């Protein structure tokens, strides 16, 4: 990805209409990986056409997996079986995707050949010992310097199962260990300090691998096979989040978001916004591909301050940039604690949001693991996204209710998770343009 792309988001609204957000990123990554390791052909529908998930598809293709694209949002994965991947002479480029790199580290630890995982400038600064240390305890050999990418995964190791208590709640680490566990002798058990998204567990079960799991705990043994399975990917709650906040804060707004994935480990923002007074209705709840989905109806409502329950943090780990914007215009203070993980996302999200909101006239007191945001009035101004997709989209939402346009620097990474964001946003009433 090259070139710089700045945005300008002007005051606008009310927001109206129906907004169909793209497919879930976490589910799309996993569907590709499990499809690749399965026996047979898996059809993925609702696949996220983002740069992160396309990077994972390209890596798997480099490893010898045929993946067809019959139409946009569809992939046909021709599984090669658990032991059918082939070495790649070139490094495997995960782009901006922490999920791609960490899950692939687990998957590649069990192969007979060496692989090198690399990422872009942002991913190259993200901590990897959280996966390489427990994988080493399973017998994997991964060369790494200063805890950062690139990862050189040495093949031909005999892996054995471990019982691992995660020091931080992380679905990526959990999933990496479970993927390595497919290749390990004996039982791999992962215990989390707080339950995280369980797509890996659900999808392994759907692909026919025996696995025992409950919130906060998962256990499997090596030596089985994955059977090809079709996957229907729900709309990504994390992408819906920007519109939930936008319609909540722009007077007169009413938006419908169809078929959004409502896995309970993802919907903390829904609860947080409701605690702040938001008017969000869940309509037509149903199951799709083993996941709960529903249409969301969100109407403008005055928001007020709240002390965010710490237990909600893992269930809304990707939604804090959007929450910061809701907090900026709420009446009173929003207090966030227990969210130190935000400092090691695509950017240090506590610092990036605090700095950006301050540039727009909001008082934010930052702490090592959170912030207090003093609700007020957003002025116009210039903010830095630091190439973090969710920061860029959150400030686009802020521009809707600012007193003058907000200029957002370096928004090109929005395409990693939400291609078409600008068009969808403008379609329901944003005033979002490329800034020249
Ligand atoms: C993800 C897990 C979370 C989340 C990321 C996607 C996943 O990361 O922030 O966007 O698909 O497993 P952590 O495991 O680092 O919390």
Short mmCIF file of C-alpha atoms and ligand atoms in Angstrom, two decimals:
data_model
loop_
_atom_site.label_atom_id
_atom_site.label_comp_id
_atom_site.label_asym_id
_atom_site.label_seq_id
_atom_site.Cartn_x
_atom_site.Cartn_y
_atom_site.Cartn_z
CA UNK A 1 0.00 0.00 0.00
CA UNK A 2 1.57 3.29 -0.99
CA UNK A 3 0.62 6.94 -1.28
CA UNK A 4 -1.10 9.00 1.28
CA UNK A 5 -4.82 9.54 1.56
CA UNK A 6 -6.29 12.23 3.81
CA UNK A 7 -9.98 12.71 4.52
CA UNK A 8 -12.20 15.62 5.38
CA UNK A 9 -15.37 14.95 7.33
CA UNK A 10 -17.78 17.85 7.61
CA UNK A 11 -20.76 18.47 9.87
CA UNK A 12 -23.78 16.67 8.38
CA UNK A 13 -26.87 14.63 9.02
CA UNK A 14 -29.40 13.48 9.99
CA UNK A 15 -28.33 9.97 8.98
CA UNK A 16 -31.03 7.85 7.37
CA UNK A 17 -31.42 4.56 5.60
CA UNK A 18 -30.11 1.03 5.63
CA UNK A 19 -26.37 0.35 5.79
CA UNK A 20 -25.11 -3.11 4.80
CA UNK A 21 -21.61 -3.38 6.30
CA UNK A 22 -19.09 -5.91 4.95
CA UNK A 23 -18.30 -9.38 6.27
CA UNK A 24 -16.62 -10.16 9.56
CA UNK A 25 -12.83 -9.97 9.51
CA UNK A 26 -12.19 -12.56 12.22
CA UNK A 27 -14.53 -15.10 10.62
CA UNK A 28 -13.15 -14.47 7.12
CA UNK A 29 -9.52 -15.11 8.20
CA UNK A 30 -10.47 -18.32 9.97
CA UNK A 31 -12.72 -19.63 7.18
CA UNK A 32 -9.79 -19.36 4.75
CA UNK A 33 -7.37 -21.12 7.11
CA UNK A 34 -9.66 -23.98 8.11
CA UNK A 35 -10.85 -24.37 4.51
CA UNK A 36 -7.21 -24.65 3.42
CA UNK A 37 -6.41 -27.38 5.98
CA UNK A 38 -9.62 -29.33 5.34
CA UNK A 39 -10.19 -32.29 3.05
CA UNK A 40 -12.49 -31.12 0.27
CA UNK A 41 -13.84 -27.84 -1.10
CA UNK A 42 -15.28 -25.12 1.16
CA UNK A 43 -17.42 -22.25 -0.12
CA UNK A 44 -17.23 -18.97 1.81
CA UNK A 45 -20.03 -16.43 1.36
CA UNK A 46 -19.99 -12.90 2.75
CA UNK A 47 -16.16 -12.93 2.73
CA UNK A 48 -14.59 -9.61 3.70
CA UNK A 49 -12.85 -8.13 0.65
CA UNK A 50 -10.43 -6.27 2.91
CA UNK A 51 -6.69 -6.02 2.53
CA UNK A 52 -6.12 -8.01 5.75
CA UNK A 53 -8.17 -10.99 4.66
CA UNK A 54 -6.88 -10.84 1.08
CA UNK A 55 -3.36 -10.98 2.51
CA UNK A 56 -4.24 -14.20 4.33
CA UNK A 57 -5.70 -15.64 1.12
CA UNK A 58 -2.51 -14.72 -0.77
CA UNK A 59 -0.34 -16.37 1.92
CA UNK A 60 -2.35 -19.59 1.68
CA UNK A 61 -2.08 -19.50 -2.11
CA UNK A 62 1.70 -19.15 -1.74
CA UNK A 63 1.55 -22.28 0.40
CA UNK A 64 -0.07 -24.17 -2.46
CA UNK A 65 -3.80 -23.77 -1.75
CA UNK A 66 -6.10 -23.05 -4.67
CA UNK A 67 -8.58 -20.32 -3.77
CA UNK A 68 -11.08 -19.19 -6.43
CA UNK A 69 -13.09 -15.97 -6.41
CA UNK A 70 -16.32 -16.74 -8.30
CA UNK A 71 -17.76 -13.35 -7.29
CA UNK A 72 -16.99 -10.47 -4.97
CA UNK A 73 -17.46 -11.59 -1.37
CA UNK A 74 -17.13 -15.26 -2.29
CA UNK A 75 -14.23 -17.65 -2.07
CA UNK A 76 -13.94 -21.31 -2.96
CA UNK A 77 -11.12 -22.91 -1.00
CA UNK A 78 -9.74 -26.17 -2.32
CA UNK A 79 -8.49 -27.75 0.89
CA UNK A 80 -5.18 -29.59 0.80
CA UNK A 81 -5.66 -31.49 4.06
CA UNK A 82 -3.79 -31.04 7.32
CA UNK A 83 -0.43 -32.04 5.81
CA UNK A 84 -0.85 -30.78 2.26
CA UNK A 85 0.68 -27.28 2.46
CA UNK A 86 3.89 -26.70 0.51
CA UNK A 87 6.87 -24.51 1.40
CA UNK A 88 7.06 -21.03 -0.09
CA UNK A 89 10.43 -19.74 -1.27
CA UNK A 90 9.25 -16.18 -0.60
CA UNK A 91 8.37 -14.55 2.72
CA UNK A 92 4.66 -14.64 3.60
CA UNK A 93 3.33 -11.08 3.80
CA UNK A 94 0.50 -10.61 6.32
CA UNK A 95 0.22 -6.88 5.53
CA UNK A 96 -1.39 -4.99 8.41
CA UNK A 97 -3.08 -8.04 9.94
CA UNK A 98 -2.21 -9.10 13.49
CA UNK A 99 -4.84 -11.82 13.26
CA UNK A 100 -3.30 -13.18 10.07
CA UNK A 101 0.22 -13.26 11.44
CA UNK A 102 -0.54 -14.67 14.89
CA UNK A 103 -2.88 -17.41 13.67
CA UNK A 104 -0.52 -18.36 10.85
CA UNK A 105 2.35 -18.62 13.35
CA UNK A 106 0.41 -21.37 15.12
CA UNK A 107 -0.61 -23.07 11.89
CA UNK A 108 2.92 -23.00 10.43
CA UNK A 109 4.57 -24.22 13.64
CA UNK A 110 3.19 -27.69 12.82
CA UNK A 111 4.46 -27.91 9.23
CA UNK A 112 7.38 -29.91 7.88
CA UNK A 113 8.95 -26.82 6.23
CA UNK A 114 10.31 -23.41 7.25
CA UNK A 115 8.32 -20.20 6.65
CA UNK A 116 8.97 -16.50 7.20
CA UNK A 117 6.07 -14.25 8.21
CA UNK A 118 6.46 -10.52 7.56
CA UNK A 119 4.13 -7.53 7.89
CA UNK A 120 3.84 -3.82 7.12
CA UNK A 121 5.36 -1.03 9.23
CA UNK A 122 2.53 -1.09 11.80
CA UNK A 123 2.43 -4.89 12.17
CA UNK A 124 6.23 -4.93 12.44
CA UNK A 125 5.89 -3.02 15.70
CA UNK A 126 3.34 -5.35 17.34
CA UNK A 127 4.30 -7.78 20.12
CA UNK A 128 4.70 -11.41 19.03
CA UNK A 129 6.20 -13.07 22.11
CA UNK A 130 2.66 -13.57 23.35
CA UNK A 131 2.36 -16.25 20.65
CA UNK A 132 5.94 -17.40 20.16
CA UNK A 133 6.56 -18.11 23.88
CA UNK A 134 3.65 -20.54 24.38
CA UNK A 135 4.26 -22.06 20.93
CA UNK A 136 7.87 -22.69 21.99
CA UNK A 137 6.52 -24.41 25.09
CA UNK A 138 4.67 -26.75 22.68
CA UNK A 139 7.98 -27.59 20.97
CA UNK A 140 7.81 -25.04 18.14
CA UNK A 141 10.94 -23.22 16.97
CA UNK A 142 10.33 -19.64 15.91
CA UNK A 143 13.17 -17.17 15.43
CA UNK A 144 12.30 -13.64 16.38
CA UNK A 145 14.26 -10.51 17.31
CA UNK A 146 13.22 -8.17 20.11
CA UNK A 147 9.79 -9.81 20.20
CA UNK A 148 8.80 -8.28 16.85
CA UNK A 149 8.15 -9.55 13.29
CA UNK A 150 9.48 -11.02 11.09
CA UNK A 151 8.88 -14.51 12.45
CA UNK A 152 10.94 -17.35 11.04
CA UNK A 153 8.96 -20.48 11.79
CA UNK A 154 11.13 -23.60 11.66
CA UNK A 155 9.41 -26.68 10.31
CA UNK A 156 9.82 -30.33 11.20
CA UNK A 157 9.40 -29.92 14.96
CA UNK A 158 7.45 -32.42 17.05
CA UNK A 159 4.76 -30.46 18.85
CA UNK A 160 3.15 -31.62 22.07
CA UNK A 161 0.03 -30.29 23.76
CA UNK A 162 0.23 -27.97 26.78
CA UNK A 163 -2.15 -26.48 29.27
CA UNK A 164 -1.73 -22.72 28.96
CA UNK A 165 -3.22 -19.95 31.06
CA UNK A 166 -3.17 -16.78 28.98
CA UNK A 167 -1.76 -13.77 30.85
CA UNK A 168 -3.94 -11.40 28.74
CA UNK A 169 -7.29 -12.08 27.14
CA UNK A 170 -6.49 -12.62 23.45
CA UNK A 171 -8.45 -14.57 20.88
CA UNK A 172 -5.47 -14.41 18.54
CA UNK A 173 -3.13 -16.12 21.01
CA UNK A 174 -5.77 -18.68 21.94
CA UNK A 175 -6.38 -19.44 18.27
CA UNK A 176 -2.67 -19.75 17.45
CA UNK A 177 -2.28 -22.38 20.18
CA UNK A 178 -5.36 -24.30 19.07
CA UNK A 179 -4.09 -24.30 15.48
CA UNK A 180 -0.72 -25.64 16.63
CA UNK A 181 -2.66 -28.11 18.78
CA UNK A 182 -4.09 -29.68 15.61
CA UNK A 183 -0.54 -30.88 14.88
CA UNK A 184 0.47 -31.68 18.46
CA UNK A 185 0.69 -34.97 20.25
CA UNK A 186 -1.73 -35.09 23.16
CA UNK A 187 -4.04 -32.44 24.52
CA UNK A 188 -3.80 -28.65 24.15
CA UNK A 189 -5.83 -26.67 26.67
CA UNK A 190 -6.16 -22.89 26.71
CA UNK A 191 -7.57 -20.96 29.66
CA UNK A 192 -8.34 -17.24 29.39
CA UNK A 193 -8.49 -14.59 32.12
CA UNK A 194 -11.70 -13.36 30.45
CA UNK A 195 -13.59 -15.10 27.64
CA UNK A 196 -12.77 -13.84 24.14
CA UNK A 197 -14.37 -14.38 20.73
CA UNK A 198 -14.76 -18.11 20.14
CA UNK A 199 -14.88 -18.29 16.34
CA UNK A 200 -11.92 -20.66 16.19
CA UNK A 201 -13.60 -23.10 18.55
CA UNK A 202 -16.97 -22.90 16.78
CA UNK A 203 -15.46 -23.23 13.35
CA UNK A 204 -13.22 -26.16 14.31
CA UNK A 205 -16.33 -27.95 15.55
CA UNK A 206 -18.18 -27.07 12.32
CA UNK A 207 -15.25 -28.52 10.31
CA UNK A 208 -15.62 -31.75 12.28
CA UNK A 209 -12.67 -31.51 14.71
CA UNK A 210 -13.52 -32.76 18.21
CA UNK A 211 -13.14 -29.81 20.60
CA UNK A 212 -14.51 -29.09 24.07
CA UNK A 213 -15.10 -25.43 24.83
CA UNK A 214 -16.96 -23.10 27.10
CA UNK A 215 -16.49 -19.37 27.73
CA UNK A 216 -12.87 -18.88 28.85
CA UNK A 217 -11.63 -22.42 28.14
CA UNK A 218 -10.96 -24.66 25.13
CA UNK A 219 -9.41 -28.09 24.79
CA UNK A 220 -8.54 -30.31 21.82
CA UNK A 221 -6.19 -33.11 20.81
CA UNK A 222 -4.17 -33.66 17.65
CA UNK A 223 -4.66 -36.47 15.18
CA UNK A 224 -8.03 -35.81 13.57
CA UNK A 225 -9.09 -34.38 10.20
CA UNK A 226 -10.92 -31.25 9.12
CA UNK A 227 -13.77 -31.78 6.69
CA UNK A 228 -14.64 -29.05 4.16
CA UNK A 229 -17.59 -26.94 5.25
CA UNK A 230 -19.38 -23.95 3.73
CA UNK A 231 -19.18 -20.77 5.81
CA UNK A 232 -21.66 -17.88 5.80
CA UNK A 233 -19.83 -14.86 7.17
CA UNK A 234 -22.03 -12.41 9.12
CA UNK A 235 -21.64 -8.63 8.77
CA UNK A 236 -18.85 -7.36 11.01
CA UNK A 237 -20.07 -5.86 14.28
CA UNK A 238 -16.86 -3.83 14.47
CA UNK A 239 -17.73 -2.14 11.17
CA UNK A 240 -21.35 -1.62 12.24
CA UNK A 241 -19.97 0.10 15.36
CA UNK A 242 -19.11 3.32 13.51
CA UNK A 243 -22.70 3.66 12.34
CA UNK A 244 -24.14 2.78 15.75
CA UNK A 245 -22.17 5.67 17.25
CA UNK A 246 -22.83 8.01 14.31
CA UNK A 247 -26.61 7.61 14.39
CA UNK A 248 -26.62 7.83 18.19
CA UNK A 249 -24.91 11.23 18.22
CA UNK A 250 -26.40 12.99 15.16
CA UNK A 251 -29.82 14.48 15.96
CA UNK A 252 -32.72 13.16 13.90
CA UNK A 253 -30.88 10.04 12.75
CA UNK A 254 -32.35 6.59 12.22
CA UNK A 255 -30.27 3.81 10.66
CA UNK A 256 -30.93 0.16 10.03
CA UNK A 257 -27.98 -2.26 9.91
CA UNK A 258 -29.07 -5.61 8.46
CA UNK A 259 -27.72 -9.07 9.42
CA UNK A 260 -24.98 -7.98 11.85
CA UNK A 261 -23.06 -10.71 13.69
CA UNK A 262 -23.92 -10.57 17.39
CA UNK A 263 -21.51 -13.07 18.90
CA UNK A 264 -21.75 -12.15 22.61
CA UNK A 265 -17.95 -11.78 22.82
CA UNK A 266 -18.15 -8.94 20.28
CA UNK A 267 -21.07 -6.81 21.36
CA UNK A 268 -19.71 -4.97 24.41
CA UNK A 269 -20.14 -1.64 22.61
CA UNK A 270 -23.86 -2.26 22.31
CA UNK A 271 -24.08 -2.57 26.06
CA UNK A 272 -21.75 0.37 26.68
CA UNK A 273 -23.80 2.65 24.41
CA UNK A 274 -27.01 1.51 26.05
CA UNK A 275 -25.52 2.30 29.48
CA UNK A 276 -24.88 5.79 28.06
CA UNK A 277 -28.52 6.12 27.01
CA UNK A 278 -28.40 5.01 23.36
CA UNK A 279 -31.52 3.79 21.55
CA UNK A 280 -30.49 0.60 19.75
CA UNK A 281 -32.98 -2.16 18.98
CA UNK A 282 -32.24 -5.73 18.03
CA UNK A 283 -34.74 -6.93 15.44
CA UNK A 284 -35.32 -10.26 13.73
CA UNK A 285 -32.68 -12.22 15.69
CA UNK A 286 -31.73 -15.46 13.96
CA UNK A 287 -28.84 -17.85 13.46
CA UNK A 288 -26.67 -17.84 10.36
CA UNK A 289 -23.79 -20.27 9.90
CA UNK A 290 -23.88 -21.13 13.59
CA UNK A 291 -23.59 -17.47 14.65
CA UNK A 292 -26.29 -15.21 16.12
CA UNK A 293 -27.17 -12.36 13.74
CA UNK A 294 -29.87 -9.68 13.82
CA UNK A 295 -30.86 -6.38 12.23
CA UNK A 296 -29.95 -3.38 14.35
CA UNK A 297 -32.10 -0.25 14.44
CA UNK A 298 -30.37 2.77 15.94
CA UNK A 299 -31.92 6.17 16.58
CA UNK A 300 -30.40 9.36 17.89
CA UNK A 301 -30.51 9.68 21.69
CA UNK A 302 -28.78 12.00 24.13
CA UNK A 303 -25.78 10.20 25.66
CA UNK A 304 -24.51 10.62 29.20
CA UNK A 305 -21.40 9.73 31.17
CA UNK A 306 -20.71 6.33 32.70
CA UNK A 307 -17.96 4.34 34.39
CA UNK A 308 -17.44 1.58 31.88
CA UNK A 309 -17.57 -1.85 33.57
CA UNK A 310 -14.12 -3.44 33.13
CA UNK A 311 -15.71 -6.79 32.31
CA UNK A 312 -16.97 -5.26 29.03
CA UNK A 313 -13.47 -4.41 27.79
CA UNK A 314 -12.58 -7.69 25.99
CA UNK A 315 -16.06 -7.79 24.42
CA UNK A 316 -15.49 -4.40 22.78
CA UNK A 317 -11.71 -4.41 22.35
CA UNK A 318 -11.89 -3.14 18.74
CA UNK A 319 -14.64 -0.60 19.40
CA UNK A 320 -12.86 1.83 21.73
CA UNK A 321 -11.96 4.37 19.04
CA UNK A 322 -15.69 4.66 18.22
CA UNK A 323 -16.60 4.77 21.90
CA UNK A 324 -14.16 7.67 22.45
CA UNK A 325 -16.14 9.70 19.90
CA UNK A 326 -19.47 8.91 21.58
CA UNK A 327 -17.87 9.88 24.90
CA UNK A 328 -16.57 13.17 23.47
CA UNK A 329 -20.11 14.44 22.92
CA UNK A 330 -21.82 12.78 25.90
CA UNK A 331 -22.98 14.82 28.87
CA UNK A 332 -20.53 14.10 31.67
CA UNK A 333 -17.48 11.88 31.93
CA UNK A 334 -16.78 8.44 30.51
CA UNK A 335 -14.23 6.51 32.56
CA UNK A 336 -12.34 3.62 30.93
CA UNK A 337 -10.13 1.25 32.95
CA UNK A 338 -8.50 -2.12 32.34
CA UNK A 339 -7.87 -1.46 28.66
CA UNK A 340 -4.05 -1.46 28.43
CA UNK A 341 -4.30 -3.86 25.46
CA UNK A 342 -5.40 -0.88 23.38
CA UNK A 343 -1.79 0.32 23.46
CA UNK A 344 -0.65 -2.59 21.25
CA UNK A 345 -3.28 -2.51 18.52
CA UNK A 346 -2.71 -1.09 14.99
CA UNK A 347 -1.68 2.04 16.91
CA UNK A 348 -1.60 2.91 20.61
CA UNK A 349 -5.32 3.57 20.54
CA UNK A 350 -5.53 5.22 23.95
CA UNK A 351 -2.88 7.76 22.99
CA UNK A 352 -4.04 8.24 19.39
CA UNK A 353 -7.66 8.90 20.37
CA UNK A 354 -6.71 11.10 23.33
CA UNK A 355 -4.40 13.22 21.16
CA UNK A 356 -6.95 13.50 18.37
CA UNK A 357 -9.84 14.45 20.63
CA UNK A 358 -7.68 17.04 22.39
CA UNK A 359 -6.89 18.55 18.98
CA UNK A 360 -10.67 18.91 18.56
CA UNK A 361 -11.09 20.67 21.91
CA UNK A 362 -12.06 17.79 24.21
CA UNK A 363 -10.40 17.22 27.59
CA UNK A 364 -9.04 13.68 27.96
CA UNK A 365 -7.07 12.42 30.96
CA UNK A 366 -5.03 9.41 29.89
CA UNK A 367 -3.97 6.69 32.34
CA UNK A 368 -1.73 3.67 31.65
CA UNK A 369 -4.76 1.41 31.15
CA UNK A 370 -7.53 3.78 30.17
CA UNK A 371 -8.79 7.35 30.03
CA UNK A 372 -11.39 9.72 31.34
CA UNK A 373 -13.08 11.59 28.52
CA UNK A 374 -14.85 14.80 29.52
CA UNK A 375 -17.82 15.19 27.20
CA UNK A 376 -18.13 18.55 25.49
CA UNK A 377 -18.34 20.13 22.06
CA UNK A 378 -16.13 19.04 19.19
CA UNK A 379 -14.42 21.83 17.30
CA UNK A 380 -13.05 21.29 13.82
CA UNK A 381 -9.36 20.63 13.30
CA UNK A 382 -6.75 18.18 12.09
CA UNK A 383 -6.10 14.74 13.57
CA UNK A 384 -3.67 11.93 12.82
CA UNK A 385 -4.91 8.39 12.22
CA UNK A 386 -1.35 7.05 12.46
CA UNK A 387 -2.43 4.66 9.68
CA UNK A 388 -4.88 2.96 12.05
CA UNK A 389 -8.09 2.10 10.15
CA UNK A 390 -10.41 2.28 13.15
CA UNK A 391 -9.00 5.64 14.26
CA UNK A 392 -9.61 7.07 10.78
CA UNK A 393 -13.25 5.90 10.65
CA UNK A 394 -13.92 7.07 14.21
CA UNK A 395 -12.77 10.61 13.42
CA UNK A 396 -14.92 10.54 10.28
CA UNK A 397 -17.84 10.00 12.68
CA UNK A 398 -16.59 12.86 14.89
CA UNK A 399 -16.69 15.22 11.91
CA UNK A 400 -20.48 14.75 11.67
CA UNK A 401 -21.05 16.63 14.91
CA UNK A 402 -18.03 18.94 14.95
CA UNK A 403 -18.50 22.68 14.57
CA UNK A 404 -16.22 22.75 11.54
CA UNK A 405 -14.72 20.04 9.31
CA UNK A 406 -12.28 17.52 10.71
CA UNK A 407 -9.27 16.70 8.57
CA UNK A 408 -8.00 13.15 9.14
CA UNK A 409 -4.47 12.40 7.98
CA UNK A 410 -3.45 9.09 6.45
CA UNK A 411 -6.64 7.08 6.00
CA UNK A 412 -5.48 4.57 3.40
CA UNK A 413 -5.55 1.65 5.85
CA UNK A 414 -9.35 1.82 6.11
CA UNK A 415 -9.32 -0.66 3.22
CA UNK A 416 -7.75 -3.27 5.51
CA UNK A 417 -11.06 -3.88 7.25
CA UNK A 418 -13.75 -1.75 5.61
CA UNK A 419 -13.49 -1.28 1.85
CA UNK A 420 -16.25 1.07 0.66
CA UNK A 421 -16.62 2.85 4.00
CA UNK A 422 -16.67 6.30 2.37
CA UNK A 423 -19.39 5.39 -0.12
CA UNK A 424 -21.58 3.72 2.53
CA UNK A 425 -21.10 6.64 4.91
CA UNK A 426 -21.97 9.25 2.29
CA UNK A 427 -24.94 7.14 1.20
CA UNK A 428 -26.60 7.56 4.59
CA UNK A 429 -25.75 11.23 5.10
CA UNK A 430 -22.08 11.77 5.97
CA UNK A 431 -20.15 14.57 4.25
CA UNK A 432 -16.89 12.67 3.79
CA UNK A 433 -14.44 13.52 1.01
CA UNK A 434 -10.84 13.00 0.09
CA UNK A 435 -8.93 16.01 1.28
CA UNK A 436 -6.57 17.66 -1.19
C1 LIG B 1 -9.07 -10.86 16.85
C2 LIG B 1 -8.76 -10.73 18.18
C3 LIG B 1 -8.52 -9.44 18.84
C4 LIG B 1 -9.01 -8.28 17.99
C5 LIG B 1 -8.63 -8.41 16.52
C6 LIG B 1 -9.21 -9.69 15.95
C7 LIG B 1 -9.29 -12.20 16.27
O1 LIG B 1 -7.14 -9.29 19.05
O2 LIG B 1 -8.51 -7.06 18.50
O3 LIG B 1 -9.08 -7.32 15.78
O4 LIG B 1 -9.79 -12.33 15.14
O5 LIG B 1 -8.95 -13.20 16.96
P1 LIG B 1 -6.40 -9.84 20.39
O6 LIG B 1 -6.40 -11.31 20.34
O7 LIG B 1 -4.99 -9.29 20.27
O8 LIG B 1 -7.14 -9.24 21.54
#
